Amino acid sequence: LIVDPSDLETTYSNFWLRKDEPSNKSLALGDMKAPPDTMLGTFLLTQDNIENIKKWVLFQSKKKQLQNSSVHMSSFVIIAAYTWICMVKARQIRAGKVYLSINVDCRGRLHTIPRTYFGNCITSLSIDADLDELTGEDGIAAATKVIGEAIGGLEDGVLEGKENLVSRYATIPPSRLFGIAGSPRFEFYKTDFGWGRPRKVETISIDKTRDFSLSILS
């Protein structure tokens, strides 16, 4: 069902086979213990908070000419940009580049997949920015720009240029890589197994990966 002219299937399969040892086919789970200094927090951004950040980004972008009207600037982009900057500052990274990884659901972007398709088809966006840009006065606007441009570029083909994605991630220092776990579209807070909706949802994988997760509270 998925047209794969770049043979991404082989590229990705070979990467995982070579990851730990040649021809590794083990299904054993990796070590998911959290580092002893791990601290987790849950933060609530209201719609008013998001709109205020959007207004600030638009003001700074217009003032500094950081982006044009065609750049994708959704609530997701704003929240991702704001949280990315907060985590970069909290980790006290000094100079150089920092990176953000965003999972992308390809199913709705590939015309060869029917609506009845059952299964995953996920790729990733790899975004980078200079630390000085993100921690400066215009940091949120700069982060919004690079994230928005990366998401807008998906319109050119969600699988385009992904043949070098694995090797790119392999060169990024883990301490400088940030990611987003899950998706706001999962709507965890609407889940009801018969005893009411959850009061708080946590994505336990971020204990180990040091990513951040986003959920819609509704």
PDB file of C-alpha atoms in Angstrom:
ATOM      1  CA  LEU A   1       0.000   0.000   0.000  1.00  0.00           C
ATOM      2  CA  ILE A   2       2.876   2.394   0.700  1.00  0.00           C
ATOM      3  CA  VAL A   3       4.941   3.547  -2.261  1.00  0.00           C
ATOM      4  CA  ASP A   4       8.572   3.476  -1.124  1.00  0.00           C
ATOM      5  CA  PRO A   5      10.849   4.490  -4.033  1.00  0.00           C
ATOM      6  CA  SER A   6      13.753   5.292  -1.674  1.00  0.00           C
ATOM      7  CA  ASP A   7      13.517   1.829  -0.049  1.00  0.00           C
ATOM      8  CA  LEU A   8      13.166   3.283   3.442  1.00  0.00           C
ATOM      9  CA  GLU A   9      12.038  -0.121   4.687  1.00  0.00           C
ATOM     10  CA  THR A  10      15.487  -1.619   4.062  1.00  0.00           C
ATOM     11  CA  THR A  11      17.315   1.418   5.458  1.00  0.00           C
ATOM     12  CA  TYR A  12      15.366   1.377   8.720  1.00  0.00           C
ATOM     13  CA  SER A  13      15.431  -2.415   9.078  1.00  0.00           C
ATOM     14  CA  ASN A  14      19.190  -2.521   8.622  1.00  0.00           C
ATOM     15  CA  PHE A  15      19.639   0.211  11.216  1.00  0.00           C
ATOM     16  CA  TRP A  16      17.710  -1.714  13.867  1.00  0.00           C
ATOM     17  CA  LEU A  17      19.470  -4.975  13.022  1.00  0.00           C
ATOM     18  CA  ARG A  18      22.866  -3.303  13.496  1.00  0.00           C
ATOM     19  CA  LYS A  19      21.913  -1.227  16.503  1.00  0.00           C
ATOM     20  CA  ASP A  20      23.226  -3.527  19.238  1.00  0.00           C
ATOM     21  CA  GLU A  21      25.067  -6.209  17.324  1.00  0.00           C
ATOM     22  CA  PRO A  22      25.155  -7.678  13.808  1.00  0.00           C
ATOM     23  CA  SER A  23      21.928  -9.478  12.851  1.00  0.00           C
ATOM     24  CA  ASN A  24      20.359  -8.736  16.230  1.00  0.00           C
ATOM     25  CA  LYS A  25      16.765 -10.022  16.167  1.00  0.00           C
ATOM     26  CA  SER A  26      16.072  -9.931  19.886  1.00  0.00           C
ATOM     27  CA  LEU A  27      12.721  -8.590  21.063  1.00  0.00           C
ATOM     28  CA  ALA A  28      14.034  -7.868  24.572  1.00  0.00           C
ATOM     29  CA  LEU A  29      12.979  -4.528  25.989  1.00  0.00           C
ATOM     30  CA  GLY A  30      15.641  -1.942  26.691  1.00  0.00           C
ATOM     31  CA  ASP A  31      16.449  -0.548  30.104  1.00  0.00           C
ATOM     32  CA  MET A  32      13.625   1.876  30.932  1.00  0.00           C
ATOM     33  CA  LYS A  33      14.763   2.882  34.425  1.00  0.00           C
ATOM     34  CA  ALA A  34      14.691   6.617  34.993  1.00  0.00           C
ATOM     35  CA  PRO A  35      17.920   8.410  35.989  1.00  0.00           C
ATOM     36  CA  PRO A  36      18.066   9.046  39.755  1.00  0.00           C
ATOM     37  CA  ASP A  37      17.941  12.834  39.305  1.00  0.00           C
ATOM     38  CA  THR A  38      14.762  12.748  37.198  1.00  0.00           C
ATOM     39  CA  MET A  39      12.098  15.312  38.057  1.00  0.00           C
ATOM     40  CA  LEU A  40       8.701  15.357  36.370  1.00  0.00           C
ATOM     41  CA  GLY A  41       6.143  18.132  36.278  1.00  0.00           C
ATOM     42  CA  THR A  42       2.722  18.718  34.782  1.00  0.00           C
ATOM     43  CA  PHE A  43       1.903  22.190  33.488  1.00  0.00           C
ATOM     44  CA  LEU A  44      -1.419  23.511  32.225  1.00  0.00           C
ATOM     45  CA  LEU A  45      -1.622  25.991  29.358  1.00  0.00           C
ATOM     46  CA  THR A  46      -5.079  27.494  28.939  1.00  0.00           C
ATOM     47  CA  GLN A  47      -6.470  28.704  25.631  1.00  0.00           C
ATOM     48  CA  ASP A  48      -5.851  32.274  26.809  1.00  0.00           C
ATOM     49  CA  ASN A  49      -2.205  31.395  27.545  1.00  0.00           C
ATOM     50  CA  ILE A  50      -1.784  29.973  24.050  1.00  0.00           C
ATOM     51  CA  GLU A  51      -3.431  32.977  22.388  1.00  0.00           C
ATOM     52  CA  ASN A  52      -1.208  35.378  24.344  1.00  0.00           C
ATOM     53  CA  ILE A  53       1.903  33.487  23.227  1.00  0.00           C
ATOM     54  CA  LYS A  54       0.649  33.589  19.627  1.00  0.00           C
ATOM     55  CA  LYS A  55       0.187  37.361  19.842  1.00  0.00           C
ATOM     56  CA  TRP A  56       3.700  37.743  21.251  1.00  0.00           C
ATOM     57  CA  VAL A  57       5.156  35.581  18.477  1.00  0.00           C
ATOM     58  CA  LEU A  58       3.323  37.560  15.788  1.00  0.00           C
ATOM     59  CA  PHE A  59       4.517  40.830  17.308  1.00  0.00           C
ATOM     60  CA  GLN A  60       8.142  39.709  17.563  1.00  0.00           C
ATOM     61  CA  SER A  61       8.077  38.103  14.111  1.00  0.00           C
ATOM     62  CA  LYS A  62       6.753  41.258  12.511  1.00  0.00           C
ATOM     63  CA  LYS A  63       9.223  43.390  14.444  1.00  0.00           C
ATOM     64  CA  LYS A  64      12.243  41.255  13.566  1.00  0.00           C
ATOM     65  CA  GLN A  65      10.906  39.909  10.238  1.00  0.00           C
ATOM     66  CA  LEU A  66      11.491  36.355  11.454  1.00  0.00           C
ATOM     67  CA  GLN A  67       8.732  34.731   9.423  1.00  0.00           C
ATOM     68  CA  ASN A  68       6.081  35.384   6.826  1.00  0.00           C
ATOM     69  CA  SER A  69       2.347  34.742   6.815  1.00  0.00           C
ATOM     70  CA  SER A  70       2.746  31.373   5.079  1.00  0.00           C
ATOM     71  CA  VAL A  71       4.527  29.760   8.064  1.00  0.00           C
ATOM     72  CA  HIS A  72       2.385  27.167   9.835  1.00  0.00           C
ATOM     73  CA  MET A  73       1.551  28.498  13.318  1.00  0.00           C
ATOM     74  CA  SER A  74      -1.024  26.283  15.014  1.00  0.00           C
ATOM     75  CA  SER A  75      -1.586  25.844  18.744  1.00  0.00           C
ATOM     76  CA  PHE A  76       0.530  22.689  18.529  1.00  0.00           C
ATOM     77  CA  VAL A  77       3.455  24.638  17.043  1.00  0.00           C
ATOM     78  CA  ILE A  78       3.163  27.355  19.682  1.00  0.00           C
ATOM     79  CA  ILE A  79       3.049  24.867  22.580  1.00  0.00           C
ATOM     80  CA  ALA A  80       5.918  22.787  21.160  1.00  0.00           C
ATOM     81  CA  ALA A  81       8.069  25.890  20.681  1.00  0.00           C
ATOM     82  CA  TYR A  82       7.355  27.240  24.165  1.00  0.00           C
ATOM     83  CA  THR A  83       7.963  23.898  25.898  1.00  0.00           C
ATOM     84  CA  TRP A  84      11.118  23.209  23.896  1.00  0.00           C
ATOM     85  CA  ILE A  85      12.623  26.504  25.042  1.00  0.00           C
ATOM     86  CA  CYS A  86      11.629  25.900  28.673  1.00  0.00           C
ATOM     87  CA  MET A  87      13.280  22.466  28.647  1.00  0.00           C
ATOM     88  CA  VAL A  88      16.439  23.782  26.977  1.00  0.00           C
ATOM     89  CA  LYS A  89      16.770  26.408  29.711  1.00  0.00           C
ATOM     90  CA  ALA A  90      15.987  23.902  32.475  1.00  0.00           C
ATOM     91  CA  ARG A  91      18.702  21.542  31.236  1.00  0.00           C
ATOM     92  CA  GLN A  92      21.191  24.434  31.293  1.00  0.00           C
ATOM     93  CA  ILE A  93      22.762  23.620  27.949  1.00  0.00           C
ATOM     94  CA  ARG A  94      25.442  26.115  27.015  1.00  0.00           C
ATOM     95  CA  ALA A  95      26.459  26.834  23.433  1.00  0.00           C
ATOM     96  CA  GLY A  96      25.822  25.028  20.139  1.00  0.00           C
ATOM     97  CA  LYS A  97      22.765  23.502  18.529  1.00  0.00           C
ATOM     98  CA  VAL A  98      19.775  21.830  20.147  1.00  0.00           C
ATOM     99  CA  TYR A  99      17.344  19.493  18.419  1.00  0.00           C
ATOM    100  CA  LEU A 100      13.648  18.648  18.506  1.00  0.00           C
ATOM    101  CA  SER A 101      12.118  15.427  17.194  1.00  0.00           C
ATOM    102  CA  ILE A 102       8.410  15.340  16.293  1.00  0.00           C
ATOM    103  CA  ASN A 103       6.599  12.150  15.319  1.00  0.00           C
ATOM    104  CA  VAL A 104       4.451  12.457  12.204  1.00  0.00           C
ATOM    105  CA  ASP A 105       1.472  10.271  11.320  1.00  0.00           C
ATOM    106  CA  CYS A 106       1.803   9.597   7.587  1.00  0.00           C
ATOM    107  CA  ARG A 107      -1.527   7.840   7.058  1.00  0.00           C
ATOM    108  CA  GLY A 108      -3.546  10.944   6.224  1.00  0.00           C
ATOM    109  CA  ARG A 109      -0.749  12.336   4.038  1.00  0.00           C
ATOM    110  CA  LEU A 110      -0.263   9.321   1.764  1.00  0.00           C
ATOM    111  CA  HIS A 111      -2.944   9.013  -0.888  1.00  0.00           C
ATOM    112  CA  THR A 112      -2.195   5.318  -1.426  1.00  0.00           C
ATOM    113  CA  ILE A 113      -3.477   4.381   2.055  1.00  0.00           C
ATOM    114  CA  PRO A 114      -7.261   3.854   2.310  1.00  0.00           C
ATOM    115  CA  ARG A 115      -9.277   5.149   5.265  1.00  0.00           C
ATOM    116  CA  THR A 116      -9.754   1.541   6.425  1.00  0.00           C
ATOM    117  CA  TYR A 117      -5.978   1.020   6.845  1.00  0.00           C
ATOM    118  CA  PHE A 118      -5.260  -0.415  10.306  1.00  0.00           C
ATOM    119  CA  GLY A 119      -1.740   0.016  11.533  1.00  0.00           C
ATOM    120  CA  ASN A 120       1.027   2.526  12.072  1.00  0.00           C
ATOM    121  CA  CYS A 121       2.847   4.553   9.462  1.00  0.00           C
ATOM    122  CA  ILE A 122       5.015   7.030  11.323  1.00  0.00           C
ATOM    123  CA  THR A 123       8.020   9.114  10.410  1.00  0.00           C
ATOM    124  CA  SER A 124       9.831  11.886  12.224  1.00  0.00           C
ATOM    125  CA  LEU A 125      10.755  15.525  11.787  1.00  0.00           C
ATOM    126  CA  SER A 126      14.248  16.477  12.927  1.00  0.00           C
ATOM    127  CA  ILE A 127      14.467  20.174  13.774  1.00  0.00           C
ATOM    128  CA  ASP A 128      17.491  22.090  14.973  1.00  0.00           C
ATOM    129  CA  ALA A 129      18.252  25.617  16.142  1.00  0.00           C
ATOM    130  CA  ASP A 130      21.138  27.537  17.668  1.00  0.00           C
ATOM    131  CA  LEU A 131      20.944  27.761  21.433  1.00  0.00           C
ATOM    132  CA  ASP A 132      21.542  31.519  21.382  1.00  0.00           C
ATOM    133  CA  GLU A 133      18.499  31.973  19.154  1.00  0.00           C
ATOM    134  CA  LEU A 134      16.177  29.988  21.391  1.00  0.00           C
ATOM    135  CA  THR A 135      17.269  31.574  24.654  1.00  0.00           C
ATOM    136  CA  GLY A 136      17.224  35.156  23.362  1.00  0.00           C
ATOM    137  CA  GLU A 137      14.395  37.671  23.526  1.00  0.00           C
ATOM    138  CA  ASP A 138      12.972  36.372  20.228  1.00  0.00           C
ATOM    139  CA  GLY A 139      13.398  32.717  21.191  1.00  0.00           C
ATOM    140  CA  ILE A 140       9.752  31.666  20.990  1.00  0.00           C
ATOM    141  CA  ALA A 141       9.348  33.365  17.628  1.00  0.00           C
ATOM    142  CA  ALA A 142      12.526  31.693  16.332  1.00  0.00           C
ATOM    143  CA  ALA A 143      11.405  28.264  17.595  1.00  0.00           C
ATOM    144  CA  THR A 144       7.947  28.753  16.097  1.00  0.00           C
ATOM    145  CA  LYS A 145       9.539  29.618  12.775  1.00  0.00           C
ATOM    146  CA  VAL A 146      11.723  26.492  12.473  1.00  0.00           C
ATOM    147  CA  ILE A 147       8.976  24.146  13.744  1.00  0.00           C
ATOM    148  CA  GLY A 148       6.331  25.743  11.513  1.00  0.00           C
ATOM    149  CA  GLU A 149       8.559  25.566   8.439  1.00  0.00           C
ATOM    150  CA  ALA A 150       9.361  21.907   9.107  1.00  0.00           C
ATOM    151  CA  ILE A 151       5.667  20.998   9.408  1.00  0.00           C
ATOM    152  CA  GLY A 152       4.810  23.075   6.345  1.00  0.00           C
ATOM    153  CA  GLY A 153       7.465  21.177   4.397  1.00  0.00           C
ATOM    154  CA  LEU A 154       5.464  17.974   4.832  1.00  0.00           C
ATOM    155  CA  GLU A 155       3.187  19.212   2.065  1.00  0.00           C
ATOM    156  CA  ASP A 156       6.029  18.483  -0.370  1.00  0.00           C
ATOM    157  CA  GLY A 157       5.925  14.792   0.585  1.00  0.00           C
ATOM    158  CA  VAL A 158       5.865  13.264   4.037  1.00  0.00           C
ATOM    159  CA  LEU A 159       8.499  10.642   3.160  1.00  0.00           C
ATOM    160  CA  GLU A 160      10.726  12.906   1.073  1.00  0.00           C
ATOM    161  CA  GLY A 161      14.338  13.085   2.260  1.00  0.00           C
ATOM    162  CA  LYS A 162      13.831  10.519   5.043  1.00  0.00           C
ATOM    163  CA  GLU A 163      16.543   8.157   3.803  1.00  0.00           C
ATOM    164  CA  ASN A 164      19.157  10.049   5.875  1.00  0.00           C
ATOM    165  CA  LEU A 165      16.971  10.458   8.957  1.00  0.00           C
ATOM    166  CA  VAL A 166      18.393   7.517  10.915  1.00  0.00           C
ATOM    167  CA  SER A 167      22.020   8.474  10.343  1.00  0.00           C
ATOM    168  CA  ARG A 168      21.211  12.064  11.303  1.00  0.00           C
ATOM    169  CA  TYR A 169      19.755  11.040  14.654  1.00  0.00           C
ATOM    170  CA  ALA A 170      22.786   8.848  15.329  1.00  0.00           C
ATOM    171  CA  THR A 171      25.055  11.923  15.265  1.00  0.00           C
ATOM    172  CA  ILE A 172      22.984  14.018  17.727  1.00  0.00           C
ATOM    173  CA  PRO A 173      24.216  14.042  21.361  1.00  0.00           C
ATOM    174  CA  PRO A 174      21.357  12.635  23.482  1.00  0.00           C
ATOM    175  CA  SER A 175      21.663  15.506  25.969  1.00  0.00           C
ATOM    176  CA  ARG A 176      20.780  17.972  23.196  1.00  0.00           C
ATOM    177  CA  LEU A 177      17.864  16.051  21.716  1.00  0.00           C
ATOM    178  CA  PHE A 178      14.305  16.757  22.840  1.00  0.00           C
ATOM    179  CA  GLY A 179      11.184  14.975  21.665  1.00  0.00           C
ATOM    180  CA  ILE A 180       7.418  14.902  21.994  1.00  0.00           C
ATOM    181  CA  ALA A 181       5.867  11.673  23.231  1.00  0.00           C
ATOM    182  CA  GLY A 182       2.431  10.667  22.003  1.00  0.00           C
ATOM    183  CA  SER A 183       0.027  13.104  20.392  1.00  0.00           C
ATOM    184  CA  PRO A 184      -2.610  15.590  21.579  1.00  0.00           C
ATOM    185  CA  ARG A 185      -5.022  13.903  19.181  1.00  0.00           C
ATOM    186  CA  PHE A 186      -5.161  10.790  21.358  1.00  0.00           C
ATOM    187  CA  GLU A 187      -7.483  12.726  23.724  1.00  0.00           C
ATOM    188  CA  PHE A 188      -6.612  10.658  26.787  1.00  0.00           C
ATOM    189  CA  TYR A 189      -8.735  12.843  29.033  1.00  0.00           C
ATOM    190  CA  LYS A 190     -11.870  11.801  27.177  1.00  0.00           C
ATOM    191  CA  THR A 191     -11.239   8.122  27.935  1.00  0.00           C
ATOM    192  CA  ASP A 192     -13.853   6.556  30.225  1.00  0.00           C
ATOM    193  CA  PHE A 193     -13.715   2.858  31.138  1.00  0.00           C
ATOM    194  CA  GLY A 194     -16.811   3.116  33.310  1.00  0.00           C
ATOM    195  CA  TRP A 195     -15.516   4.902  36.395  1.00  0.00           C
ATOM    196  CA  GLY A 196     -15.231   8.408  34.958  1.00  0.00           C
ATOM    197  CA  ARG A 197     -12.640  10.363  33.043  1.00  0.00           C
ATOM    198  CA  PRO A 198      -9.077  10.494  34.347  1.00  0.00           C
ATOM    199  CA  ARG A 199      -7.985  13.396  36.519  1.00  0.00           C
ATOM    200  CA  LYS A 200      -4.360  13.141  35.464  1.00  0.00           C
ATOM    201  CA  VAL A 201      -2.567  11.257  32.674  1.00  0.00           C
ATOM    202  CA  GLU A 202       1.170  10.608  32.627  1.00  0.00           C
ATOM    203  CA  THR A 203       3.298   9.158  29.825  1.00  0.00           C
ATOM    204  CA  ILE A 204       5.765   7.015  31.742  1.00  0.00           C
ATOM    205  CA  SER A 205       8.234   6.589  28.861  1.00  0.00           C
ATOM    206  CA  ILE A 206       9.409  10.197  29.289  1.00  0.00           C
ATOM    207  CA  ASP A 207      10.972   9.193  32.628  1.00  0.00           C
ATOM    208  CA  LYS A 208      13.754   7.598  30.606  1.00  0.00           C
ATOM    209  CA  THR A 209      13.748   9.520  27.323  1.00  0.00           C
ATOM    210  CA  ARG A 210      13.465  12.994  28.867  1.00  0.00           C
ATOM    211  CA  ASP A 211      10.930  13.959  26.218  1.00  0.00           C
ATOM    212  CA  PHE A 212       7.775  15.888  26.989  1.00  0.00           C
ATOM    213  CA  SER A 213       4.226  14.753  26.304  1.00  0.00           C
ATOM    214  CA  LEU A 214       1.234  16.840  25.245  1.00  0.00           C
ATOM    215  CA  SER A 215      -2.390  16.095  26.074  1.00  0.00           C
ATOM    216  CA  ILE A 216      -5.614  18.014  25.534  1.00  0.00           C
ATOM    217  CA  LEU A 217      -7.578  18.545  28.725  1.00  0.00           C
ATOM    218  CA  SER A 218     -11.242  18.728  27.745  1.00  0.00           C
TER     219      SER A 218
END
